[in-house]
Amino acid sequence: MAKLIITLNDEKVDEYRIDKSCLTIGRDNGNDVLLGNPTVSSYHAQIITILNDSFIEDLNSTNGTFVNSTSIKKYALNDGDQLKIGQYQVKYIKHRASDTDIA
């Protein structure tokens, strides 16, 4: 299962497992990932997961969504991608299957 590691000013803030098909990110309390900073829009972005692939989509945010320093509207995420949402850095980690995952 993939996860997001959230940092602000080089300090880890939180970690979220991507455990549902649509994960919303923003400043409003109704989001799955709450980033409480004025540089983040109320509903800033969402991550859609289909099978083992995740995609990030900017939700017309004021300050934009960046992946590896490039402004995006929609993007297919890869292991290790660095997202920028407002002042937050978000690292996308994709779970890798291992021998212990095989029953």
mmCIF file of C-alpha atoms in Angstrom:
data_model
loop_
_atom_site.group_PDB
_atom_site.id
_atom_site.type_symbol
_atom_site.label_atom_id
_atom_site.label_comp_id
_atom_site.label_asym_id
_atom_site.label_seq_id
_atom_site.Cartn_x
_atom_site.Cartn_y
_atom_site.Cartn_z
ATOM 1 C CA MET A 1 0.000 0.000 0.000
ATOM 2 C CA ALA A 2 1.335 3.430 -0.947
ATOM 3 C CA LYS A 3 1.815 6.231 1.550
ATOM 4 C CA LEU A 4 2.498 9.955 1.787
ATOM 5 C CA ILE A 5 5.139 11.425 4.088
ATOM 6 C CA ILE A 6 4.382 15.077 4.895
ATOM 7 C CA THR A 7 7.160 17.484 5.920
ATOM 8 C CA LEU A 8 7.240 21.199 6.656
ATOM 9 C CA ASN A 9 10.557 23.044 7.005
ATOM 10 C CA ASP A 10 12.415 19.700 6.824
ATOM 11 C CA GLU A 11 10.495 18.282 9.812
ATOM 12 C CA LYS A 12 8.131 15.330 9.480
ATOM 13 C CA VAL A 13 4.558 16.429 10.183
ATOM 14 C CA ASP A 14 2.598 13.267 9.443
ATOM 15 C CA GLU A 15 2.323 10.096 7.401
ATOM 16 C CA TYR A 16 -0.782 8.840 5.585
ATOM 17 C CA ARG A 17 -1.465 5.450 4.039
ATOM 18 C CA ILE A 18 -3.322 5.644 0.745
ATOM 19 C CA ASP A 19 -5.989 3.150 1.711
ATOM 20 C CA LYS A 20 -8.956 4.360 -0.344
ATOM 21 C CA SER A 21 -9.662 5.040 -4.010
ATOM 22 C CA CYS A 22 -9.944 8.828 -3.557
ATOM 23 C CA LEU A 23 -7.912 10.741 -0.971
ATOM 24 C CA THR A 24 -8.494 14.505 -0.735
ATOM 25 C CA ILE A 25 -5.832 16.954 0.448
ATOM 26 C CA GLY A 26 -6.496 20.468 1.714
ATOM 27 C CA ARG A 27 -7.019 22.951 4.529
ATOM 28 C CA ASP A 28 -10.721 22.183 5.164
ATOM 29 C CA ASN A 29 -11.582 19.703 7.926
ATOM 30 C CA GLY A 30 -13.505 17.595 5.377
ATOM 31 C CA ASN A 31 -10.277 16.401 3.712
ATOM 32 C CA ASP A 32 -8.626 13.043 4.289
ATOM 33 C CA VAL A 33 -5.221 14.755 4.541
ATOM 34 C CA LEU A 34 -5.542 17.998 6.495
ATOM 35 C CA LEU A 35 -2.812 20.593 5.884
ATOM 36 C CA GLY A 36 -3.652 23.561 8.094
ATOM 37 C CA ASN A 37 -1.748 26.397 6.432
ATOM 38 C CA PRO A 38 -3.110 29.395 4.475
ATOM 39 C CA THR A 39 -0.891 28.472 1.471
ATOM 40 C CA VAL A 40 -3.060 25.351 1.013
ATOM 41 C CA SER A 41 -6.487 25.699 -0.617
ATOM 42 C CA SER A 42 -9.577 24.385 1.183
ATOM 43 C CA TYR A 43 -9.731 21.465 -1.278
ATOM 44 C CA HIS A 44 -6.302 21.600 -2.895
ATOM 45 C CA ALA A 45 -5.722 18.231 -4.590
ATOM 46 C CA GLN A 46 -6.837 14.630 -4.680
ATOM 47 C CA ILE A 47 -5.112 11.310 -5.175
ATOM 48 C CA ILE A 48 -7.042 8.722 -7.159
ATOM 49 C CA THR A 49 -5.878 5.111 -6.873
ATOM 50 C CA ILE A 50 -6.860 2.451 -9.383
ATOM 51 C CA LEU A 51 -5.508 -1.008 -8.567
ATOM 52 C CA ASN A 52 -1.775 -0.358 -7.928
ATOM 53 C CA ASP A 53 -1.515 3.011 -9.664
ATOM 54 C CA SER A 54 -2.071 6.424 -8.080
ATOM 55 C CA PHE A 55 -2.682 9.744 -9.810
ATOM 56 C CA ILE A 56 -2.646 13.238 -8.307
ATOM 57 C CA GLU A 57 -4.985 15.936 -9.591
ATOM 58 C CA ASP A 58 -4.913 19.619 -8.671
ATOM 59 C CA LEU A 59 -8.406 20.849 -7.760
ATOM 60 C CA ASN A 60 -7.946 24.381 -9.180
ATOM 61 C CA SER A 61 -5.979 25.408 -6.108
ATOM 62 C CA THR A 62 -4.776 28.980 -5.681
ATOM 63 C CA ASN A 63 -1.057 28.146 -5.374
ATOM 64 C CA GLY A 64 -0.971 25.055 -7.586
ATOM 65 C CA THR A 65 0.307 21.536 -7.082
ATOM 66 C CA PHE A 66 3.857 20.579 -8.036
ATOM 67 C CA VAL A 67 5.481 17.206 -8.672
ATOM 68 C CA ASN A 68 9.278 17.166 -8.793
ATOM 69 C CA SER A 69 9.250 21.006 -9.101
ATOM 70 C CA THR A 70 6.872 20.989 -12.116
ATOM 71 C CA SER A 71 3.364 22.461 -11.925
ATOM 72 C CA ILE A 72 0.756 19.801 -12.753
ATOM 73 C CA LYS A 73 -2.989 19.460 -13.272
ATOM 74 C CA LYS A 74 -2.967 15.635 -13.396
ATOM 75 C CA TYR A 75 0.003 13.318 -12.983
ATOM 76 C CA ALA A 76 0.655 9.564 -12.646
ATOM 77 C CA LEU A 77 2.686 9.161 -9.463
ATOM 78 C CA ASN A 78 5.919 7.170 -9.305
ATOM 79 C CA ASP A 79 7.747 5.874 -6.257
ATOM 80 C CA GLY A 80 9.806 8.663 -4.683
ATOM 81 C CA ASP A 81 7.984 11.581 -6.358
ATOM 82 C CA GLN A 82 8.272 14.837 -4.405
ATOM 83 C CA LEU A 83 5.040 16.836 -4.226
ATOM 84 C CA LYS A 84 4.729 20.466 -3.143
ATOM 85 C CA ILE A 85 1.372 21.558 -1.779
ATOM 86 C CA GLY A 86 1.501 25.064 -0.371
ATOM 87 C CA GLN A 87 4.505 25.172 1.950
ATOM 88 C CA TYR A 88 4.410 21.398 2.517
ATOM 89 C CA GLN A 89 6.686 18.813 0.917
ATOM 90 C CA VAL A 90 5.024 15.459 0.373
ATOM 91 C CA LYS A 91 6.917 12.330 -0.618
ATOM 92 C CA TYR A 92 4.997 9.570 -2.394
ATOM 93 C CA ILE A 93 6.190 6.082 -1.471
ATOM 94 C CA LYS A 94 4.798 3.171 -3.457
ATOM 95 C CA HIS A 95 4.693 -0.173 -1.651
ATOM 96 C CA ARG A 96 6.899 -2.759 -3.263
ATOM 97 C CA ALA A 97 5.873 -6.401 -3.214
ATOM 98 C CA SER A 98 8.313 -8.632 -1.390
ATOM 99 C CA ASP A 99 8.670 -12.338 -0.805
ATOM 100 C CA THR A 100 6.899 -11.945 2.543
ATOM 101 C CA ASP A 101 3.792 -10.620 0.725
ATOM 102 C CA ILE A 102 3.318 -13.917 -1.107
ATOM 103 C CA ALA A 103 1.267 -16.475 0.785
#
